[in-house]
Amino acid sequence: MTFEQIKTSADFLLSKIDQKPQVGIILGTGLGGLIQEIDIKHTFNYSDIPNFPVSTVESHSGKLIFGLLGGKNVVAMQGRFHYYEGYNMQQVTLPVRVMKLLGIEKLIVSNAAGGLNPSYEISDLMVIGDHINLLPENPLTGKNLDAFGVRFPDMLEAYDKNLREKALSLAKEKNIRIHEGVYVAVSGPNLETPAEYKFLRIIGADAVGMSTIPEVIVARQMNLPTFAISVITDLCVEGKLKHVTLEEVIAAAQRAEPSLTWLMKELVK
Ligand code: HPA
């Protein structure tokens, strides 16, 4: 993907919207409910945006939504692109680059994840404090797009400290079960074997999922302060393992959704 292709997507959107977004939001599996809180001004199907990949997973509806949330202009992705769908990492992260060109100053991301930390329970929230990237490709591979940032961005604070602290204190005031932890991303689409879950715990992860890290790496390169949060949808701890279906993952995500929606809206404010 070239800078010009990315700019074409952004210019198309800029020509159709009347307020530039200040915050970008990417919503995970079963977590689209925040959209209902947005006073929607414009909706674009991904298929109508030049150079945008089209979402294929049925549980995602594939729309870019512009509107007002908590008094801020936001742009929200309803449905993200996953590596396991067959997109390359440039495609997976294109929307974040486009949002940056639209003018966003903060990025907020949610996802569904398996809980590796034995103290976690289903439908708990986990603020991502750090990550381990086990995805087989990196979105920054290839010729560096210097217009977006440096070749070798550092990752010492990939997740904005102020936003993390704010989220933790907001949630605690409301008695929402919340943790801060390390997220590890794997390619999927299969879930992990018991031996793999054990390995992921040993290397230092608290939750495992199949998304978010590519977007965060690209956001970091562009110096875009980012907040990311997981909803724990299944327990990946010896003694608590059981067969998991997508329906159960979505049901667990939806149980956490009212708290998560409230929290994200407060953060946007
Ligand atoms: N593993 C990987 N990704 C996931 C899981 C899991 O157990 N649960 C939700 N997303």
mmCIF file with all atom_site columns, N, CA and C in Angstrom, residues 75-140:
data_model
loop_
_atom_site.group_PDB
_atom_site.id
_atom_site.type_symbol
_atom_site.label_atom_id
_atom_site.label_alt_id
_atom_site.label_comp_id
_atom_site.label_asym_id
_atom_site.label_entity_id
_atom_site.label_seq_id
_atom_site.pdbx_PDB_ins_code
_atom_site.Cartn_x
_atom_site.Cartn_y
_atom_site.Cartn_z
_atom_site.occupancy
_atom_site.B_iso_or_equiv
_atom_site.pdbx_formal_charge
_atom_site.auth_seq_id
_atom_site.auth_comp_id
_atom_site.auth_asym_id
_atom_site.auth_atom_id
_atom_site.pdbx_PDB_model_num
ATOM 1   N N  . VAL A 1 75  ? -14.700 8.717   14.810 1.00 0.00 ? 75  VAL A N  1
ATOM 2   C CA . VAL A 1 75  ? -14.887 7.803   13.675 1.00 0.00 ? 75  VAL A CA 1
ATOM 3   C C  . VAL A 1 75  ? -14.726 6.394   14.237 1.00 0.00 ? 75  VAL A C  1
ATOM 4   N N  . ALA A 1 76  ? -15.716 5.546   13.988 1.00 0.00 ? 76  ALA A N  1
ATOM 5   C CA . ALA A 1 76  ? -15.678 4.203   14.562 1.00 0.00 ? 76  ALA A CA 1
ATOM 6   C C  . ALA A 1 76  ? -15.752 3.157   13.463 1.00 0.00 ? 76  ALA A C  1
ATOM 7   N N  . MET A 1 77  ? -14.912 2.141   13.619 1.00 0.00 ? 77  MET A N  1
ATOM 8   C CA . MET A 1 77  ? -14.978 0.984   12.723 1.00 0.00 ? 77  MET A CA 1
ATOM 9   C C  . MET A 1 77  ? -15.889 -0.030  13.368 1.00 0.00 ? 77  MET A C  1
ATOM 10  N N  . GLN A 1 78  ? -16.969 -0.363  12.697 1.00 0.00 ? 78  GLN A N  1
ATOM 11  C CA . GLN A 1 78  ? -17.790 -1.465  13.179 1.00 0.00 ? 78  GLN A CA 1
ATOM 12  C C  . GLN A 1 78  ? -17.336 -2.694  12.399 1.00 0.00 ? 78  GLN A C  1
ATOM 13  N N  . GLY A 1 79  ? -16.505 -3.498  13.028 1.00 0.00 ? 79  GLY A N  1
ATOM 14  C CA . GLY A 1 79  ? -15.887 -4.623  12.339 1.00 0.00 ? 79  GLY A CA 1
ATOM 15  C C  . GLY A 1 79  ? -14.496 -4.255  11.872 1.00 0.00 ? 79  GLY A C  1
ATOM 16  N N  . ARG A 1 80  ? -13.526 -5.058  12.271 1.00 0.00 ? 80  ARG A N  1
ATOM 17  C CA . ARG A 1 80  ? -12.147 -4.794  11.873 1.00 0.00 ? 80  ARG A CA 1
ATOM 18  C C  . ARG A 1 80  ? -11.681 -5.886  10.940 1.00 0.00 ? 80  ARG A C  1
ATOM 19  N N  . PHE A 1 81  ? -10.475 -5.712  10.403 1.00 0.00 ? 81  PHE A N  1
ATOM 20  C CA . PHE A 1 81  ? -9.899  -6.711  9.505  1.00 0.00 ? 81  PHE A CA 1
ATOM 21  C C  . PHE A 1 81  ? -8.912  -7.562  10.289 1.00 0.00 ? 81  PHE A C  1
ATOM 22  N N  . HIS A 1 82  ? -9.090  -8.883  10.201 1.00 0.00 ? 82  HIS A N  1
ATOM 23  C CA . HIS A 1 82  ? -8.187  -9.791  10.904 1.00 0.00 ? 82  HIS A CA 1
ATOM 24  C C  . HIS A 1 82  ? -7.248  -10.457 9.907  1.00 0.00 ? 82  HIS A C  1
ATOM 25  N N  . TYR A 1 83  ? -6.073  -10.732 10.376 1.00 0.00 ? 83  TYR A N  1
ATOM 26  C CA . TYR A 1 83  ? -5.074  -11.441 9.566  1.00 0.00 ? 83  TYR A CA 1
ATOM 27  C C  . TYR A 1 83  ? -5.611  -12.808 9.129  1.00 0.00 ? 83  TYR A C  1
ATOM 28  N N  . TYR A 1 84  ? -6.361  -13.475 10.042 1.00 0.00 ? 84  TYR A N  1
ATOM 29  C CA . TYR A 1 84  ? -6.832  -14.836 9.717  1.00 0.00 ? 84  TYR A CA 1
ATOM 30  C C  . TYR A 1 84  ? -7.869  -14.853 8.596  1.00 0.00 ? 84  TYR A C  1
ATOM 31  N N  . GLU A 1 85  ? -8.427  -13.693 8.272  1.00 0.00 ? 85  GLU A N  1
ATOM 32  C CA . GLU A 1 85  ? -9.374  -13.640 7.156  1.00 0.00 ? 85  GLU A CA 1
ATOM 33  C C  . GLU A 1 85  ? -8.652  -13.680 5.811  1.00 0.00 ? 85  GLU A C  1
ATOM 34  N N  . GLY A 1 86  ? -7.340  -13.531 5.856  1.00 0.00 ? 86  GLY A N  1
ATOM 35  C CA . GLY A 1 86  ? -6.574  -13.586 4.617  1.00 0.00 ? 86  GLY A CA 1
ATOM 36  C C  . GLY A 1 86  ? -6.054  -12.234 4.168  1.00 0.00 ? 86  GLY A C  1
ATOM 37  N N  . TYR A 1 87  ? -6.348  -11.193 4.908  1.00 0.00 ? 87  TYR A N  1
ATOM 38  C CA . TYR A 1 87  ? -5.790  -9.866  4.582  1.00 0.00 ? 87  TYR A CA 1
ATOM 39  C C  . TYR A 1 87  ? -4.320  -9.837  4.954  1.00 0.00 ? 87  TYR A C  1
ATOM 40  N N  . ASN A 1 88  ? -3.541  -9.056  4.219  1.00 0.00 ? 88  ASN A N  1
ATOM 41  C CA . ASN A 1 88  ? -2.163  -8.863  4.661  1.00 0.00 ? 88  ASN A CA 1
ATOM 42  C C  . ASN A 1 88  ? -2.136  -7.734  5.702  1.00 0.00 ? 88  ASN A C  1
ATOM 43  N N  . MET A 1 89  ? -1.020  -7.567  6.349  1.00 0.00 ? 89  MET A N  1
ATOM 44  C CA . MET A 1 89  ? -0.952  -6.617  7.467  1.00 0.00 ? 89  MET A CA 1
ATOM 45  C C  . MET A 1 89  ? -1.120  -5.164  7.026  1.00 0.00 ? 89  MET A C  1
ATOM 46  N N  . GLN A 1 90  ? -0.753  -4.878  5.774  1.00 0.00 ? 90  GLN A N  1
ATOM 47  C CA . GLN A 1 90  ? -0.988  -3.515  5.274  1.00 0.00 ? 90  GLN A CA 1
ATOM 48  C C  . GLN A 1 90  ? -2.495  -3.252  5.171  1.00 0.00 ? 90  GLN A C  1
ATOM 49  N N  . GLN A 1 91  ? -3.234  -4.286  4.766  1.00 0.00 ? 91  GLN A N  1
ATOM 50  C CA . GLN A 1 91  ? -4.695  -4.131  4.683  1.00 0.00 ? 91  GLN A CA 1
ATOM 51  C C  . GLN A 1 91  ? -5.311  -4.048  6.076  1.00 0.00 ? 91  GLN A C  1
ATOM 52  N N  . VAL A 1 92  ? -4.810  -4.886  6.983  1.00 0.00 ? 92  VAL A N  1
ATOM 53  C CA . VAL A 1 92  ? -5.354  -4.901  8.346  1.00 0.00 ? 92  VAL A CA 1
ATOM 54  C C  . VAL A 1 92  ? -5.225  -3.510  8.990  1.00 0.00 ? 92  VAL A C  1
ATOM 55  N N  . THR A 1 93  ? -4.118  -2.827  8.688  1.00 0.00 ? 93  THR A N  1
ATOM 56  C CA . THR A 1 93  ? -3.836  -1.564  9.383  1.00 0.00 ? 93  THR A CA 1
ATOM 57  C C  . THR A 1 93  ? -4.176  -0.324  8.551  1.00 0.00 ? 93  THR A C  1
ATOM 58  N N  . LEU A 1 94  ? -4.647  -0.525  7.335  1.00 0.00 ? 94  LEU A N  1
ATOM 59  C CA . LEU A 1 94  ? -4.999  0.633   6.495  1.00 0.00 ? 94  LEU A CA 1
ATOM 60  C C  . LEU A 1 94  ? -5.967  1.598   7.199  1.00 0.00 ? 94  LEU A C  1
ATOM 61  N N  . PRO A 1 95  ? -7.039  1.083   7.844  1.00 0.00 ? 95  PRO A N  1
ATOM 62  C CA . PRO A 1 95  ? -7.976  2.024   8.451  1.00 0.00 ? 95  PRO A CA 1
ATOM 63  C C  . PRO A 1 95  ? -7.330  2.938   9.494  1.00 0.00 ? 95  PRO A C  1
ATOM 64  N N  . VAL A 1 96  ? -6.344  2.443   10.226 1.00 0.00 ? 96  VAL A N  1
ATOM 65  C CA . VAL A 1 96  ? -5.704  3.281   11.250 1.00 0.00 ? 96  VAL A CA 1
ATOM 66  C C  . VAL A 1 96  ? -4.915  4.401   10.572 1.00 0.00 ? 96  VAL A C  1
ATOM 67  N N  . ARG A 1 97  ? -4.249  4.073   9.478  1.00 0.00 ? 97  ARG A N  1
ATOM 68  C CA . ARG A 1 97  ? -3.517  5.115   8.736  1.00 0.00 ? 97  ARG A CA 1
ATOM 69  C C  . ARG A 1 97  ? -4.501  6.146   8.178  1.00 0.00 ? 97  ARG A C  1
ATOM 70  N N  . VAL A 1 98  ? -5.623  5.648   7.645  1.00 0.00 ? 98  VAL A N  1
ATOM 71  C CA . VAL A 1 98  ? -6.624  6.567   7.086  1.00 0.00 ? 98  VAL A CA 1
ATOM 72  C C  . VAL A 1 98  ? -7.168  7.472   8.194  1.00 0.00 ? 98  VAL A C  1
ATOM 73  N N  . MET A 1 99  ? -7.477  6.889   9.346  1.00 0.00 ? 99  MET A N  1
ATOM 74  C CA . MET A 1 99  ? -8.012  7.699   10.451 1.00 0.00 ? 99  MET A CA 1
ATOM 75  C C  . MET A 1 99  ? -7.019  8.780   10.877 1.00 0.00 ? 99  MET A C  1
ATOM 76  N N  . LYS A 1 100 ? -5.744  8.417   10.865 1.00 0.00 ? 100 LYS A N  1
ATOM 77  C CA . LYS A 1 100 ? -4.707  9.411   11.209 1.00 0.00 ? 100 LYS A CA 1
ATOM 78  C C  . LYS A 1 100 ? -4.759  10.581  10.213 1.00 0.00 ? 100 LYS A C  1
ATOM 79  N N  . LEU A 1 101 ? -4.890  10.254  8.925  1.00 0.00 ? 101 LEU A N  1
ATOM 80  C CA . LEU A 1 101 ? -4.959  11.325  7.919  1.00 0.00 ? 101 LEU A CA 1
ATOM 81  C C  . LEU A 1 101 ? -6.249  12.137  8.049  1.00 0.00 ? 101 LEU A C  1
ATOM 82  N N  . LEU A 1 102 ? -7.295  11.530  8.634  1.00 0.00 ? 102 LEU A N  1
ATOM 83  C CA . LEU A 1 102 ? -8.537  12.274  8.868  1.00 0.00 ? 102 LEU A CA 1
ATOM 84  C C  . LEU A 1 102 ? -8.381  13.242  10.037 1.00 0.00 ? 102 LEU A C  1
ATOM 85  N N  . GLY A 1 103 ? -7.324  13.051  10.826 1.00 0.00 ? 103 GLY A N  1
ATOM 86  C CA . GLY A 1 103 ? -7.041  14.004  11.896 1.00 0.00 ? 103 GLY A CA 1
ATOM 87  C C  . GLY A 1 103 ? -7.240  13.501  13.316 1.00 0.00 ? 103 GLY A C  1
ATOM 88  N N  . ILE A 1 104 ? -7.451  12.194  13.504 1.00 0.00 ? 104 ILE A N  1
ATOM 89  C CA . ILE A 1 104 ? -7.680  11.739  14.896 1.00 0.00 ? 104 ILE A CA 1
ATOM 90  C C  . ILE A 1 104 ? -6.438  11.989  15.757 1.00 0.00 ? 104 ILE A C  1
ATOM 91  N N  . GLU A 1 105 ? -6.715  12.273  17.039 1.00 0.00 ? 105 GLU A N  1
ATOM 92  C CA . GLU A 1 105 ? -5.628  12.558  17.989 1.00 0.00 ? 105 GLU A CA 1
ATOM 93  C C  . GLU A 1 105 ? -5.460  11.431  19.005 1.00 0.00 ? 105 GLU A C  1
ATOM 94  N N  . LYS A 1 106 ? -6.451  10.536  19.079 1.00 0.00 ? 106 LYS A N  1
ATOM 95  C CA . LYS A 1 106 ? -6.385  9.377   19.983 1.00 0.00 ? 106 LYS A CA 1
ATOM 96  C C  . LYS A 1 106 ? -7.053  8.199   19.298 1.00 0.00 ? 106 LYS A C  1
ATOM 97  N N  . LEU A 1 107 ? -6.578  7.001   19.674 1.00 0.00 ? 107 LEU A N  1
ATOM 98  C CA . LEU A 1 107 ? -7.173  5.772   19.144 1.00 0.00 ? 107 LEU A CA 1
ATOM 99  C C  . LEU A 1 107 ? -7.619  4.894   20.313 1.00 0.00 ? 107 LEU A C  1
ATOM 100 N N  . ILE A 1 108 ? -8.826  4.367   20.224 1.00 0.00 ? 108 ILE A N  1
ATOM 101 C CA . ILE A 1 108 ? -9.361  3.477   21.260 1.00 0.00 ? 108 ILE A CA 1
ATOM 102 C C  . ILE A 1 108 ? -9.776  2.168   20.598 1.00 0.00 ? 108 ILE A C  1
ATOM 103 N N  . VAL A 1 109 ? -9.288  1.052   21.151 1.00 0.00 ? 109 VAL A N  1
ATOM 104 C CA . VAL A 1 109 ? -9.487  -0.252  20.515 1.00 0.00 ? 109 VAL A CA 1
ATOM 105 C C  . VAL A 1 109 ? -10.056 -1.241  21.533 1.00 0.00 ? 109 VAL A C  1
ATOM 106 N N  . SER A 1 110 ? -11.010 -2.060  21.101 1.00 0.00 ? 110 SER A N  1
ATOM 107 C CA . SER A 1 110 ? -11.464 -3.152  21.979 1.00 0.00 ? 110 SER A CA 1
ATOM 108 C C  . SER A 1 110 ? -11.311 -4.489  21.274 1.00 0.00 ? 110 SER A C  1
ATOM 109 N N  . ASN A 1 111 ? -11.271 -5.552  22.049 1.00 0.00 ? 111 ASN A N  1
ATOM 110 C CA . ASN A 1 111 ? -11.236 -6.891  21.464 1.00 0.00 ? 111 ASN A CA 1
ATOM 111 C C  . ASN A 1 111 ? -11.766 -7.917  22.465 1.00 0.00 ? 111 ASN A C  1
ATOM 112 N N  . ALA A 1 112 ? -12.047 -9.104  21.940 1.00 0.00 ? 112 ALA A N  1
ATOM 113 C CA . ALA A 1 112 ? -12.399 -10.250 22.773 1.00 0.00 ? 112 ALA A CA 1
ATOM 114 C C  . ALA A 1 112 ? -11.139 -11.088 22.916 1.00 0.00 ? 112 ALA A C  1
ATOM 115 N N  . ALA A 1 113 ? -10.881 -11.591 24.123 1.00 0.00 ? 113 ALA A N  1
ATOM 116 C CA . ALA A 1 113 ? -9.636  -12.333 24.339 1.00 0.00 ? 113 ALA A CA 1
ATOM 117 C C  . ALA A 1 113 ? -9.854  -13.474 25.321 1.00 0.00 ? 113 ALA A C  1
ATOM 118 N N  . GLY A 1 114 ? -8.989  -14.459 25.225 1.00 0.00 ? 114 GLY A N  1
ATOM 119 C CA . GLY A 1 114 ? -9.006  -15.557 26.183 1.00 0.00 ? 114 GLY A CA 1
ATOM 120 C C  . GLY A 1 114 ? -8.176  -15.168 27.403 1.00 0.00 ? 114 GLY A C  1
ATOM 121 N N  . GLY A 1 115 ? -8.643  -15.542 28.597 1.00 0.00 ? 115 GLY A N  1
ATOM 122 C CA . GLY A 1 115 ? -7.939  -15.181 29.822 1.00 0.00 ? 115 GLY A CA 1
ATOM 123 C C  . GLY A 1 115 ? -6.907  -16.233 30.201 1.00 0.00 ? 115 GLY A C  1
ATOM 124 N N  . LEU A 1 116 ? -5.638  -15.814 30.281 1.00 0.00 ? 116 LEU A N  1
ATOM 125 C CA . LEU A 1 116 ? -4.549  -16.712 30.680 1.00 0.00 ? 116 LEU A CA 1
ATOM 126 C C  . LEU A 1 116 ? -4.212  -16.552 32.164 1.00 0.00 ? 116 LEU A C  1
ATOM 127 N N  . ASN A 1 117 ? -4.469  -15.367 32.688 1.00 0.00 ? 117 ASN A N  1
ATOM 128 C CA . ASN A 1 117 ? -4.186  -15.103 34.102 1.00 0.00 ? 117 ASN A CA 1
ATOM 129 C C  . ASN A 1 117 ? -5.225  -15.837 34.956 1.00 0.00 ? 117 ASN A C  1
ATOM 130 N N  . PRO A 1 118 ? -4.772  -16.691 35.890 1.00 0.00 ? 118 PRO A N  1
ATOM 131 C CA . PRO A 1 118 ? -5.725  -17.520 36.648 1.00 0.00 ? 118 PRO A CA 1
ATOM 132 C C  . PRO A 1 118 ? -6.697  -16.722 37.508 1.00 0.00 ? 118 PRO A C  1
ATOM 133 N N  . SER A 1 119 ? -6.412  -15.440 37.767 1.00 0.00 ? 119 SER A N  1
ATOM 134 C CA . SER A 1 119 ? -7.349  -14.670 38.596 1.00 0.00 ? 119 SER A CA 1
ATOM 135 C C  . SER A 1 119 ? -8.480  -14.037 37.761 1.00 0.00 ? 119 SER A C  1
ATOM 136 N N  . TYR A 1 120 ? -8.415  -14.176 36.440 1.00 0.00 ? 120 TYR A N  1
ATOM 137 C CA . TYR A 1 120 ? -9.438  -13.542 35.601 1.00 0.00 ? 120 TYR A CA 1
ATOM 138 C C  . TYR A 1 120 ? -10.695 -14.400 35.518 1.00 0.00 ? 120 TYR A C  1
ATOM 139 N N  . GLU A 1 121 ? -11.842 -13.706 35.378 1.00 0.00 ? 121 GLU A N  1
ATOM 140 C CA . GLU A 1 121 ? -13.124 -14.390 35.202 1.00 0.00 ? 121 GLU A CA 1
ATOM 141 C C  . GLU A 1 121 ? -13.760 -13.961 33.879 1.00 0.00 ? 121 GLU A C  1
ATOM 142 N N  . ILE A 1 122 ? -14.682 -14.777 33.409 1.00 0.00 ? 122 ILE A N  1
ATOM 143 C CA . ILE A 1 122 ? -15.359 -14.461 32.148 1.00 0.00 ? 122 ILE A CA 1
ATOM 144 C C  . ILE A 1 122 ? -16.104 -13.137 32.278 1.00 0.00 ? 122 ILE A C  1
ATOM 145 N N  . SER A 1 123 ? -15.993 -12.321 31.244 1.00 0.00 ? 123 SER A N  1
ATOM 146 C CA . SER A 1 123 ? -16.587 -10.986 31.135 1.00 0.00 ? 123 SER A CA 1
ATOM 147 C C  . SER A 1 123 ? -15.835 -9.911  31.937 1.00 0.00 ? 123 SER A C  1
ATOM 148 N N  . ASP A 1 124 ? -14.697 -10.252 32.543 1.00 0.00 ? 124 ASP A N  1
ATOM 149 C CA . ASP A 1 124 ? -13.817 -9.221  33.118 1.00 0.00 ? 124 ASP A CA 1
ATOM 150 C C  . ASP A 1 124 ? -13.257 -8.344  31.992 1.00 0.00 ? 124 ASP A C  1
ATOM 151 N N  . LEU A 1 125 ? -12.864 -7.128  32.355 1.00 0.00 ? 125 LEU A N  1
ATOM 152 C CA . LEU A 1 125 ? -12.164 -6.252  31.407 1.00 0.00 ? 125 LEU A CA 1
ATOM 153 C C  . LEU A 1 125 ? -10.674 -6.265  31.717 1.00 0.00 ? 125 LEU A C  1
ATOM 154 N N  . MET A 1 126 ? -9.858  -6.152  30.688 1.00 0.00 ? 126 MET A N  1
ATOM 155 C CA . MET A 1 126 ? -8.404  -6.036  30.894 1.00 0.00 ? 126 MET A CA 1
ATOM 156 C C  . MET A 1 126 ? -7.857  -4.895  30.037 1.00 0.00 ? 126 MET A C  1
ATOM 157 N N  . VAL A 1 127 ? -7.426  -3.843  30.716 1.00 0.00 ? 127 VAL A N  1
ATOM 158 C CA . VAL A 1 127 ? -6.730  -2.755  30.030 1.00 0.00 ? 127 VAL A CA 1
ATOM 159 C C  . VAL A 1 127 ? -5.389  -3.308  29.554 1.00 0.00 ? 127 VAL A C  1
ATOM 160 N N  . ILE A 1 128 ? -5.078  -3.136  28.287 1.00 0.00 ? 128 ILE A N  1
ATOM 161 C CA . ILE A 1 128 ? -3.799  -3.649  27.797 1.00 0.00 ? 128 ILE A CA 1
ATOM 162 C C  . ILE A 1 128 ? -2.690  -2.667  28.179 1.00 0.00 ? 128 ILE A C  1
ATOM 163 N N  . GLY A 1 129 ? -1.739  -3.173  28.955 1.00 0.00 ? 129 GLY A N  1
ATOM 164 C CA . GLY A 1 129 ? -0.628  -2.336  29.409 1.00 0.00 ? 129 GLY A CA 1
ATOM 165 C C  . GLY A 1 129 ? 0.612   -2.542  28.562 1.00 0.00 ? 129 GLY A C  1
ATOM 166 N N  . ASP A 1 130 ? 0.668   -3.720  27.936 1.00 0.00 ? 130 ASP A N  1
ATOM 167 C CA . ASP A 1 130 ? 1.845   -4.074  27.127 1.00 0.00 ? 130 ASP A CA 1
ATOM 168 C C  . ASP A 1 130 ? 1.436   -5.271  26.271 1.00 0.00 ? 130 ASP A C  1
ATOM 169 N N  . HIS A 1 131 ? 2.257   -5.594  25.296 1.00 0.00 ? 131 HIS A N  1
ATOM 170 C CA . HIS A 1 131 ? 1.872   -6.741  24.463 1.00 0.00 ? 131 HIS A CA 1
ATOM 171 C C  . HIS A 1 131 ? 3.076   -7.584  24.055 1.00 0.00 ? 131 HIS A C  1
ATOM 172 N N  . ILE A 1 132 ? 2.750   -8.794  23.581 1.00 0.00 ? 132 ILE A N  1
ATOM 173 C CA . ILE A 1 132 ? 3.736   -9.682  22.960 1.00 0.00 ? 132 ILE A CA 1
ATOM 174 C C  . ILE A 1 132 ? 3.172   -10.042 21.585 1.00 0.00 ? 132 ILE A C  1
ATOM 175 N N  . ASN A 1 133 ? 3.949   -9.742  20.555 1.00 0.00 ? 133 ASN A N  1
ATOM 176 C CA . ASN A 1 133 ? 3.450   -9.954  19.194 1.00 0.00 ? 133 ASN A CA 1
ATOM 177 C C  . ASN A 1 133 ? 3.951   -11.284 18.640 1.00 0.00 ? 133 ASN A C  1
ATOM 178 N N  . LEU A 1 134 ? 3.055   -12.264 18.544 1.00 0.00 ? 134 LEU A N  1
ATOM 179 C CA . LEU A 1 134 ? 3.428   -13.549 17.942 1.00 0.00 ? 134 LEU A CA 1
ATOM 180 C C  . LEU A 1 134 ? 2.796   -13.719 16.561 1.00 0.00 ? 134 LEU A C  1
ATOM 181 N N  . LEU A 1 135 ? 2.264   -12.641 16.017 1.00 0.00 ? 135 LEU A N  1
ATOM 182 C CA . LEU A 1 135 ? 1.725   -12.729 14.656 1.00 0.00 ? 135 LEU A CA 1
ATOM 183 C C  . LEU A 1 135 ? 2.882   -12.931 13.686 1.00 0.00 ? 135 LEU A C  1
ATOM 184 N N  . PRO A 1 136 ? 2.627   -13.686 12.614 1.00 0.00 ? 136 PRO A N  1
ATOM 185 C CA . PRO A 1 136 ? 3.742   -14.058 11.739 1.00 0.00 ? 136 PRO A CA 1
ATOM 186 C C  . PRO A 1 136 ? 4.211   -12.952 10.783 1.00 0.00 ? 136 PRO A C  1
ATOM 187 N N  . GLU A 1 137 ? 3.521   -11.821 10.757 1.00 0.00 ? 137 GLU A N  1
ATOM 188 C CA . GLU A 1 137 ? 3.952   -10.731 9.870  1.00 0.00 ? 137 GLU A CA 1
ATOM 189 C C  . GLU A 1 137 ? 3.839   -9.428  10.628 1.00 0.00 ? 137 GLU A C  1
ATOM 190 N N  . ASN A 1 138 ? 4.627   -8.437  10.215 1.00 0.00 ? 138 ASN A N  1
ATOM 191 C CA . ASN A 1 138 ? 4.594   -7.131  10.871 1.00 0.00 ? 138 ASN A CA 1
ATOM 192 C C  . ASN A 1 138 ? 4.069   -6.088  9.877  1.00 0.00 ? 138 ASN A C  1
ATOM 193 N N  . PRO A 1 139 ? 3.184   -5.199  10.328 1.00 0.00 ? 139 PRO A N  1
ATOM 194 C CA . PRO A 1 139 ? 2.602   -4.221  9.398  1.00 0.00 ? 139 PRO A CA 1
ATOM 195 C C  . PRO A 1 139 ? 3.613   -3.190  8.886  1.00 0.00 ? 139 PRO A C  1
ATOM 196 N N  . LEU A 1 140 ? 4.764   -3.075  9.533  1.00 0.00 ? 140 LEU A N  1
ATOM 197 C CA . LEU A 1 140 ? 5.757   -2.082  9.099  1.00 0.00 ? 140 LEU A CA 1
ATOM 198 C C  . LEU A 1 140 ? 6.776   -2.670  8.125  1.00 0.00 ? 140 LEU A C  1
#
